[in-house]
Amino acid sequence: MNELKQKLEYVLREIKHQGADDGSVSISQTSLTEASYEADKISMMRSVLSVDIGIKVIKDKRKGTISFNSLAEADIKNGITTALLAASSAEPDEAEGISPECLPEEFSHGPLEPDKEKLVDTLIAFTEAAKQKYPLISFEAVSTVHSVQEEVFGNTNNVRLQAHLGEYEVRMSFLAKDGERQSSFAGMGMSFADFDSPLIDNPIIDKQLMLTTKQIEVEPFAGGGTLDVVMTPGCYLNMLNMAQGVYMSDMPLIQKTSAWQDKLGEQVASSLVTWRTEPTSKTLVSWSPISGEGFVNTAQTFIEAGVLKSFALSHYGAKRTGLARATDNSSHFVIEPGKTPLATMIKEIKRGIYVDYFSAGSPNDSGLFTGVAKNCFLIENGEITKPVNEVMVATSVAEMLENIVAVSSEVENCGSSSVPYVLVRGIKVSGK
Amino acid sequence: MIDTIYKNHHFAHYAELREQEMRYRRLMLVDGVLVRNMQGSTHGFSARTYANGCYGFASGSVTEAEAGMRLVKAAEENAKLLSSKVAIAKPAFTKVAPLDVSYDMDLAITESQEHLIDFLKTLDQLIIKDCPNLAGRTVICDLLDMQKHLRTTDNVSINQIIPRHRVVVILKAKSPSGSTEELYFVESKHGRFKDNFTDPAELMPQIMECYHHLMAKLEGVRAEAGEATVILDPDLGGIVAHEAVGHTVEADLVRAGSVAGPRFGTKVASDLVSMVDFAYEAYGNKLPMPIYVDDEGTPGKDAKLITNGILTGYMHNKESALDFGHEACGNARAFEFYDEPLIRMRNTYILPGTSTLEEMIASVEDGYYLISTGNGQADSTGEFMFGVTTGYEIKNGKLGRAILDTTISGIAFEALQTVSMVGNELKITGSGMCGKKQMIPVSMGGPALKLKLTVGG
């Protein structure tokens, strides 16, 4: 960390020395250790040490940015010169700037040293246990990972922030197969503070393996209509990410194409939706304490009881639009649970589908999208009856949020977000 | 650095040493304002060894031989740790003949940022002049050079630069109902930016075609959900090649259980369909993603995947080729220096047939002509989907109303068996990015296809 801090000061001095009005720099050093399982065996152990440096310079309100991965002084000098040259070709933009002065802050969180043996032992134990419990499961790949990142951020407004963050993760993709019958691919990732419990005992992982195994009985979905849709936490999380991208982020608001452009303070979703982020959380394993623009991230409420409280604007986006900057743009979503147990939610559905994720393109600017519902089950008369495929959904992100009629009391905490199940009423669904 | 390490280290097992630099420029003008003005590079070294069925890999942002040597030893230690837990007796990889070649070393990005900004500004002004009634416009330059030096213990040494330079134009317009519709156009070719993009005005004919489709889309209607006869424009033919078939015949996914596994040697498509993953050239032309030698040192050869409807090939790395008893054709590719090689597509095309596009449209009584897409996804079951951003109804053999964004899906080997006409023109795109643990540039291509697919509402 000391070396990174010294380089930070060097970069900022050099930025001023070369004539920039303002500048900022972010330097991070990431160490990643990974054990992976592929081709039906423990396959690879990987160690990566990488350094990244990102520099932004502003001169006469013209911006240039550069990134590279060397801390050599000659490369830094060269990089700043190149960034200033790029800036000289740009047009002045009044919205360009750097974060204002603030008190220095340091963050440290999570396991900062990898335990290589534990990574391998955990991977072996999990793949063997999964074969025993779910013999129809075939893994495409499983990885156990430890990552640690040291990051420093500074700018010519005397901002000095640093973070030292570590976490363990498991990532996997798999399907179930029995002779000619097979499921779709399923995938998931979770973050942990430690691998101190067997992964096969984790209820989220176990549920996913179990449901995927049931998917080998899949048959084409026939018919269609307007149905109730139960979305898993992963599916709901994806929907919220889409909403953020299409309605709440810089470009749609700058270009005034967002359907929520004038909706701050207004109802944009069901009153059952409360959505906030927690960048440094006791609930979540993953942290993102520092933003890329040099602010300390603090908890942000985007939607409260269905009312839009904030957009997800960056510092630049806020200055371009005249709207407030989001205090956190991380993906560490903490979605408030509801009062309806999942079992009750399903019991109340005459005909609907239970969806793990949508295979779909990005929604258009209006939030409209059509997609295929994947790892999908039919719900009939209050029961999950059979797995179905070729289920096409046509809707909009806004429509889905508005039509949430129940939120589960259960949440799934995957380490980087905590999200419940939701029941969405009245979605147009079609089949073969 | 690599040559020094190679000469001074005793390799007890098979190993690959790779030094890699990625150089990129990303510029974006949104409604005339330069919101992204970025350039950058990453430079690093990786070592990968293989022993007793286990890979050890280590990488870092190093440029000195001493630091590189430490990474080689770290890779060997990693392989040793794994072997101590799970050693598997596996035969050694099939050796390839020694090779020492360089390709395209003159293709590095040389344009100044100023030149690229001027290019975008000129293009932006042309769009303002010729495309009225737009609600928004974005023009993007996205330039990437991938430079690699690889040495393997088979005595293979290859130096190569693979450029991938794109210009992207996104046009937005508001419909009478107030919704915003959007279409985009991408151009990407192999070679230097200044050779392929000499004059922004040369892009305007295709941008105008995109603009006219956008204006038609403002009055667009929703496609009717359900199974339909569709004519896929060559652009979409390429996506079918990549998403619907390509991923299912990557050997790692075959091994994991993809639908292609039990189908080798059987009929998976109509007799009219043949598909190849080309290594570096086809029909006398160099292709957008030329892989002369892959990142395991395997010389590039064309992989014949489907031949007259029969599944005839998979894509392999060294290990899977050995396990399956097939020939490796050079499909092992890594994106960044810190990535390990995975089985990836290169230039994956359905081969052209004999019908004209006009004949194909005229043959459809009630269906759709689908032209462009945003993205697509595939599945182990062969179920695929892709978003369609430009399309038209076909009624009684003639084009009708434009349709709004929709999705098409199908089960690959079922849909391909319904192909009843194949267009006679092959269109190749070099702008695709494929995601599979790592992103990587790919080229896709196809002719127009007539087949039955499920259309979303």
PDB file of N, CA and C in Angstrom, chain A residues 245-262 313 316-317 320-323 364-365, chain B residues 28-33 35 124 127 134-140 169-174 178-183:
ATOM      1  N   GLY A 245     -30.099   0.801 -15.735  1.00  0.00           N
ATOM      2  CA  GLY A 245     -29.447   1.125 -17.004  1.00  0.00           C
ATOM      3  C   GLY A 245     -30.330   1.950 -17.925  1.00  0.00           C
ATOM      4  N   VAL A 246     -31.597   1.644 -17.976  1.00  0.00           N
ATOM      5  CA  VAL A 246     -32.492   2.244 -18.971  1.00  0.00           C
ATOM      6  C   VAL A 246     -33.137   3.535 -18.475  1.00  0.00           C
ATOM      7  N   TYR A 247     -33.399   3.632 -17.201  1.00  0.00           N
ATOM      8  CA  TYR A 247     -34.162   4.785 -16.708  1.00  0.00           C
ATOM      9  C   TYR A 247     -33.364   5.734 -15.821  1.00  0.00           C
ATOM     10  N   MET A 248     -32.264   5.267 -15.228  1.00  0.00           N
ATOM     11  CA  MET A 248     -31.711   6.024 -14.113  1.00  0.00           C
ATOM     12  C   MET A 248     -30.244   6.457 -14.292  1.00  0.00           C
ATOM     13  N   SER A 249     -29.590   5.971 -15.335  1.00  0.00           N
ATOM     14  CA  SER A 249     -28.150   6.230 -15.442  1.00  0.00           C
ATOM     15  C   SER A 249     -27.880   7.435 -16.337  1.00  0.00           C
ATOM     16  N   ASP A 250     -26.615   7.758 -16.491  1.00  0.00           N
ATOM     17  CA  ASP A 250     -26.221   9.010 -17.143  1.00  0.00           C
ATOM     18  C   ASP A 250     -26.834   9.202 -18.529  1.00  0.00           C
ATOM     19  N   MET A 251     -26.555   8.270 -19.429  1.00  0.00           N
ATOM     20  CA  MET A 251     -26.895   8.520 -20.843  1.00  0.00           C
ATOM     21  C   MET A 251     -28.376   8.739 -21.093  1.00  0.00           C
ATOM     22  N   PRO A 252     -29.267   7.881 -20.610  1.00  0.00           N
ATOM     23  CA  PRO A 252     -30.693   8.151 -20.873  1.00  0.00           C
ATOM     24  C   PRO A 252     -31.156   9.487 -20.286  1.00  0.00           C
ATOM     25  N   LEU A 253     -30.605   9.897 -19.153  1.00  0.00           N
ATOM     26  CA  LEU A 253     -31.052  11.162 -18.559  1.00  0.00           C
ATOM     27  C   LEU A 253     -30.429  12.349 -19.292  1.00  0.00           C
ATOM     28  N   ILE A 254     -29.177  12.232 -19.696  1.00  0.00           N
ATOM     29  CA  ILE A 254     -28.547  13.311 -20.455  1.00  0.00           C
ATOM     30  C   ILE A 254     -29.254  13.481 -21.795  1.00  0.00           C
ATOM     31  N   GLN A 255     -29.575  12.371 -22.445  1.00  0.00           N
ATOM     32  CA  GLN A 255     -30.230  12.450 -23.749  1.00  0.00           C
ATOM     33  C   GLN A 255     -31.736  12.621 -23.635  1.00  0.00           C
ATOM     34  N   LYS A 256     -32.258  12.627 -22.389  1.00  0.00           N
ATOM     35  CA  LYS A 256     -33.680  12.843 -22.121  1.00  0.00           C
ATOM     36  C   LYS A 256     -34.543  11.767 -22.800  1.00  0.00           C
ATOM     37  N   THR A 257     -34.020  10.531 -22.815  1.00  0.00           N
ATOM     38  CA  THR A 257     -34.831   9.437 -23.361  1.00  0.00           C
ATOM     39  C   THR A 257     -35.403   8.561 -22.251  1.00  0.00           C
ATOM     40  N   SER A 258     -35.098   8.863 -21.012  1.00  0.00           N
ATOM     41  CA  SER A 258     -35.557   8.029 -19.908  1.00  0.00           C
ATOM     42  C   SER A 258     -37.056   8.224 -19.687  1.00  0.00           C
ATOM     43  N   ALA A 259     -37.756   7.112 -19.521  1.00  0.00           N
ATOM     44  CA  ALA A 259     -39.189   7.187 -19.237  1.00  0.00           C
ATOM     45  C   ALA A 259     -39.446   7.745 -17.842  1.00  0.00           C
ATOM     46  N   TRP A 260     -38.402   7.788 -16.991  1.00  0.00           N
ATOM     47  CA  TRP A 260     -38.545   8.336 -15.644  1.00  0.00           C
ATOM     48  C   TRP A 260     -37.951   9.742 -15.518  1.00  0.00           C
ATOM     49  N   GLN A 261     -37.729  10.391 -16.650  1.00  0.00           N
ATOM     50  CA  GLN A 261     -37.019  11.671 -16.680  1.00  0.00           C
ATOM     51  C   GLN A 261     -37.578  12.664 -15.674  1.00  0.00           C
ATOM     52  N   ASP A 262     -38.917  12.775 -15.644  1.00  0.00           N
ATOM     53  CA  ASP A 262     -39.543  13.807 -14.795  1.00  0.00           C
ATOM     54  C   ASP A 262     -40.254  13.178 -13.611  1.00  0.00           C
ATOM     55  N   LEU A 313     -27.028   8.769 -10.988  1.00  0.00           N
ATOM     56  CA  LEU A 313     -26.151   9.636 -11.781  1.00  0.00           C
ATOM     57  C   LEU A 313     -24.759   9.716 -11.206  1.00  0.00           C
ATOM     58  N   TYR A 316     -20.363  13.502 -13.195  1.00  0.00           N
ATOM     59  CA  TYR A 316     -20.459  14.126 -14.514  1.00  0.00           C
ATOM     60  C   TYR A 316     -21.916  14.210 -14.952  1.00  0.00           C
ATOM     61  N   GLY A 317     -22.637  13.094 -14.802  1.00  0.00           N
ATOM     62  CA  GLY A 317     -24.040  13.055 -15.214  1.00  0.00           C
ATOM     63  C   GLY A 317     -24.876  14.061 -14.434  1.00  0.00           C
ATOM     64  N   ARG A 320     -24.227  17.503 -15.836  1.00  0.00           N
ATOM     65  CA  ARG A 320     -24.835  17.693 -17.173  1.00  0.00           C
ATOM     66  C   ARG A 320     -26.337  17.908 -17.078  1.00  0.00           C
ATOM     67  N   THR A 321     -26.962  17.207 -16.118  1.00  0.00           N
ATOM     68  CA  THR A 321     -28.427  17.245 -16.049  1.00  0.00           C
ATOM     69  C   THR A 321     -28.961  18.231 -15.021  1.00  0.00           C
ATOM     70  N   GLY A 322     -28.111  18.657 -14.094  1.00  0.00           N
ATOM     71  CA  GLY A 322     -28.598  19.528 -13.015  1.00  0.00           C
ATOM     72  C   GLY A 322     -29.325  18.757 -11.924  1.00  0.00           C
ATOM     73  N   LEU A 323     -29.255  17.422 -11.986  1.00  0.00           N
ATOM     74  CA  LEU A 323     -29.920  16.594 -10.977  1.00  0.00           C
ATOM     75  C   LEU A 323     -28.892  16.116  -9.950  1.00  0.00           C
ATOM     76  N   ASN A 364     -34.887  -1.699 -24.798  1.00  0.00           N
ATOM     77  CA  ASN A 364     -34.666  -0.448 -25.531  1.00  0.00           C
ATOM     78  C   ASN A 364     -34.846   0.730 -24.573  1.00  0.00           C
ATOM     79  N   ASP A 365     -34.746   1.937 -25.111  1.00  0.00           N
ATOM     80  CA  ASP A 365     -34.790   3.116 -24.255  1.00  0.00           C
ATOM     81  C   ASP A 365     -36.082   3.245 -23.482  1.00  0.00           C
TER      82      ASP A 365
ATOM     83  N   MET B  28     -16.200   8.608 -27.566  1.00  0.00           N
ATOM     84  CA  MET B  28     -17.650   8.607 -27.765  1.00  0.00           C
ATOM     85  C   MET B  28     -18.164  10.046 -27.770  1.00  0.00           C
ATOM     86  N   LEU B  29     -18.897  10.353 -28.825  1.00  0.00           N
ATOM     87  CA  LEU B  29     -19.524  11.674 -28.966  1.00  0.00           C
ATOM     88  C   LEU B  29     -21.018  11.438 -28.793  1.00  0.00           C
ATOM     89  N   VAL B  30     -21.639  12.090 -27.801  1.00  0.00           N
ATOM     90  CA  VAL B  30     -23.083  11.948 -27.607  1.00  0.00           C
ATOM     91  C   VAL B  30     -23.728  13.295 -27.881  1.00  0.00           C
ATOM     92  N   ASP B  31     -24.536  13.339 -28.908  1.00  0.00           N
ATOM     93  CA  ASP B  31     -25.172  14.606 -29.328  1.00  0.00           C
ATOM     94  C   ASP B  31     -24.134  15.716 -29.450  1.00  0.00           C
ATOM     95  N   GLY B  32     -22.988  15.371 -30.007  1.00  0.00           N
ATOM     96  CA  GLY B  32     -21.953  16.341 -30.281  1.00  0.00           C
ATOM     97  C   GLY B  32     -20.977  16.595 -29.154  1.00  0.00           C
ATOM     98  N   VAL B  33     -21.243  16.028 -27.969  1.00  0.00           N
ATOM     99  CA  VAL B  33     -20.352  16.267 -26.830  1.00  0.00           C
ATOM    100  C   VAL B  33     -19.456  15.049 -26.632  1.00  0.00           C
ATOM    101  N   VAL B  35     -17.965  12.660 -24.626  1.00  0.00           N
ATOM    102  CA  VAL B  35     -18.122  12.220 -23.236  1.00  0.00           C
ATOM    103  C   VAL B  35     -17.079  11.161 -22.847  1.00  0.00           C
ATOM    104  N   ASP B 124     -20.347  13.073 -37.245  1.00  0.00           N
ATOM    105  CA  ASP B 124     -21.490  13.602 -36.501  1.00  0.00           C
ATOM    106  C   ASP B 124     -22.180  14.720 -37.293  1.00  0.00           C
ATOM    107  N   ILE B 127     -24.222  13.363 -40.114  1.00  0.00           N
ATOM    108  CA  ILE B 127     -25.485  12.785 -39.631  1.00  0.00           C
ATOM    109  C   ILE B 127     -26.492  13.893 -39.343  1.00  0.00           C
ATOM    110  N   LEU B 134     -33.971  13.427 -35.500  1.00  0.00           N
ATOM    111  CA  LEU B 134     -33.409  12.480 -34.535  1.00  0.00           C
ATOM    112  C   LEU B 134     -33.561  13.027 -33.122  1.00  0.00           C
ATOM    113  N   ALA B 135     -33.809  12.137 -32.164  1.00  0.00           N
ATOM    114  CA  ALA B 135     -33.868  12.545 -30.760  1.00  0.00           C
ATOM    115  C   ALA B 135     -32.493  12.437 -30.101  1.00  0.00           C
ATOM    116  N   GLY B 136     -31.603  11.711 -30.732  1.00  0.00           N
ATOM    117  CA  GLY B 136     -30.261  11.562 -30.167  1.00  0.00           C
ATOM    118  C   GLY B 136     -29.360  10.836 -31.140  1.00  0.00           C
ATOM    119  N   ARG B 137     -28.096  11.101 -31.043  1.00  0.00           N
ATOM    120  CA  ARG B 137     -27.112  10.401 -31.890  1.00  0.00           C
ATOM    121  C   ARG B 137     -25.836  10.206 -31.082  1.00  0.00           C
ATOM    122  N   THR B 138     -25.227   9.053 -31.273  1.00  0.00           N
ATOM    123  CA  THR B 138     -23.963   8.728 -30.607  1.00  0.00           C
ATOM    124  C   THR B 138     -23.038   8.150 -31.658  1.00  0.00           C
ATOM    125  N   VAL B 139     -21.817   8.645 -31.708  1.00  0.00           N
ATOM    126  CA  VAL B 139     -20.828   8.064 -32.620  1.00  0.00           C
ATOM    127  C   VAL B 139     -19.613   7.642 -31.796  1.00  0.00           C
ATOM    128  N   ILE B 140     -19.118   6.468 -32.089  1.00  0.00           N
ATOM    129  CA  ILE B 140     -18.084   5.847 -31.256  1.00  0.00           C
ATOM    130  C   ILE B 140     -16.960   5.321 -32.125  1.00  0.00           C
ATOM    131  N   VAL B 169     -22.395   3.696 -34.735  1.00  0.00           N
ATOM    132  CA  VAL B 169     -23.293   4.859 -34.779  1.00  0.00           C
ATOM    133  C   VAL B 169     -24.636   4.427 -34.196  1.00  0.00           C
ATOM    134  N   ILE B 170     -25.128   5.161 -33.220  1.00  0.00           N
ATOM    135  CA  ILE B 170     -26.432   4.852 -32.609  1.00  0.00           C
ATOM    136  C   ILE B 170     -27.367   6.022 -32.885  1.00  0.00           C
ATOM    137  N   LEU B 171     -28.506   5.731 -33.495  1.00  0.00           N
ATOM    138  CA  LEU B 171     -29.482   6.781 -33.818  1.00  0.00           C
ATOM    139  C   LEU B 171     -30.749   6.540 -33.004  1.00  0.00           C
ATOM    140  N   LYS B 172     -31.301   7.622 -32.454  1.00  0.00           N
ATOM    141  CA  LYS B 172     -32.542   7.507 -31.671  1.00  0.00           C
ATOM    142  C   LYS B 172     -33.568   8.477 -32.228  1.00  0.00           C
ATOM    143  N   ALA B 173     -34.827   8.047 -32.170  1.00  0.00           N
ATOM    144  CA  ALA B 173     -35.906   8.932 -32.614  1.00  0.00           C
ATOM    145  C   ALA B 173     -37.143   8.644 -31.782  1.00  0.00           C
ATOM    146  N   LYS B 174     -37.993   9.655 -31.667  1.00  0.00           N
ATOM    147  CA  LYS B 174     -39.209   9.494 -30.858  1.00  0.00           C
ATOM    148  C   LYS B 174     -40.381   9.148 -31.777  1.00  0.00           C
ATOM    149  N   GLY B 178     -44.542   8.726 -28.320  1.00  0.00           N
ATOM    150  CA  GLY B 178     -43.627   9.258 -27.302  1.00  0.00           C
ATOM    151  C   GLY B 178     -42.516   8.300 -26.902  1.00  0.00           C
ATOM    152  N   SER B 179     -42.592   7.051 -27.345  1.00  0.00           N
ATOM    153  CA  SER B 179     -41.527   6.110 -26.982  1.00  0.00           C
ATOM    154  C   SER B 179     -40.295   6.401 -27.834  1.00  0.00           C
ATOM    155  N   THR B 180     -39.144   5.989 -27.329  1.00  0.00           N
ATOM    156  CA  THR B 180     -37.901   6.215 -28.078  1.00  0.00           C
ATOM    157  C   THR B 180     -37.492   4.918 -28.747  1.00  0.00           C
ATOM    158  N   GLU B 181     -37.258   4.976 -30.037  1.00  0.00           N
ATOM    159  CA  GLU B 181     -36.735   3.826 -30.763  1.00  0.00           C
ATOM    160  C   GLU B 181     -35.276   4.090 -31.117  1.00  0.00           C
ATOM    161  N   GLU B 182     -34.541   3.022 -31.251  1.00  0.00           N
ATOM    162  CA  GLU B 182     -33.096   3.158 -31.439  1.00  0.00           C
ATOM    163  C   GLU B 182     -32.618   2.103 -32.414  1.00  0.00           C
ATOM    164  N   LEU B 183     -31.681   2.470 -33.271  1.00  0.00           N
ATOM    165  CA  LEU B 183     -31.002   1.478 -34.116  1.00  0.00           C
ATOM    166  C   LEU B 183     -29.527   1.815 -34.150  1.00  0.00           C
TER     167      LEU B 183
END
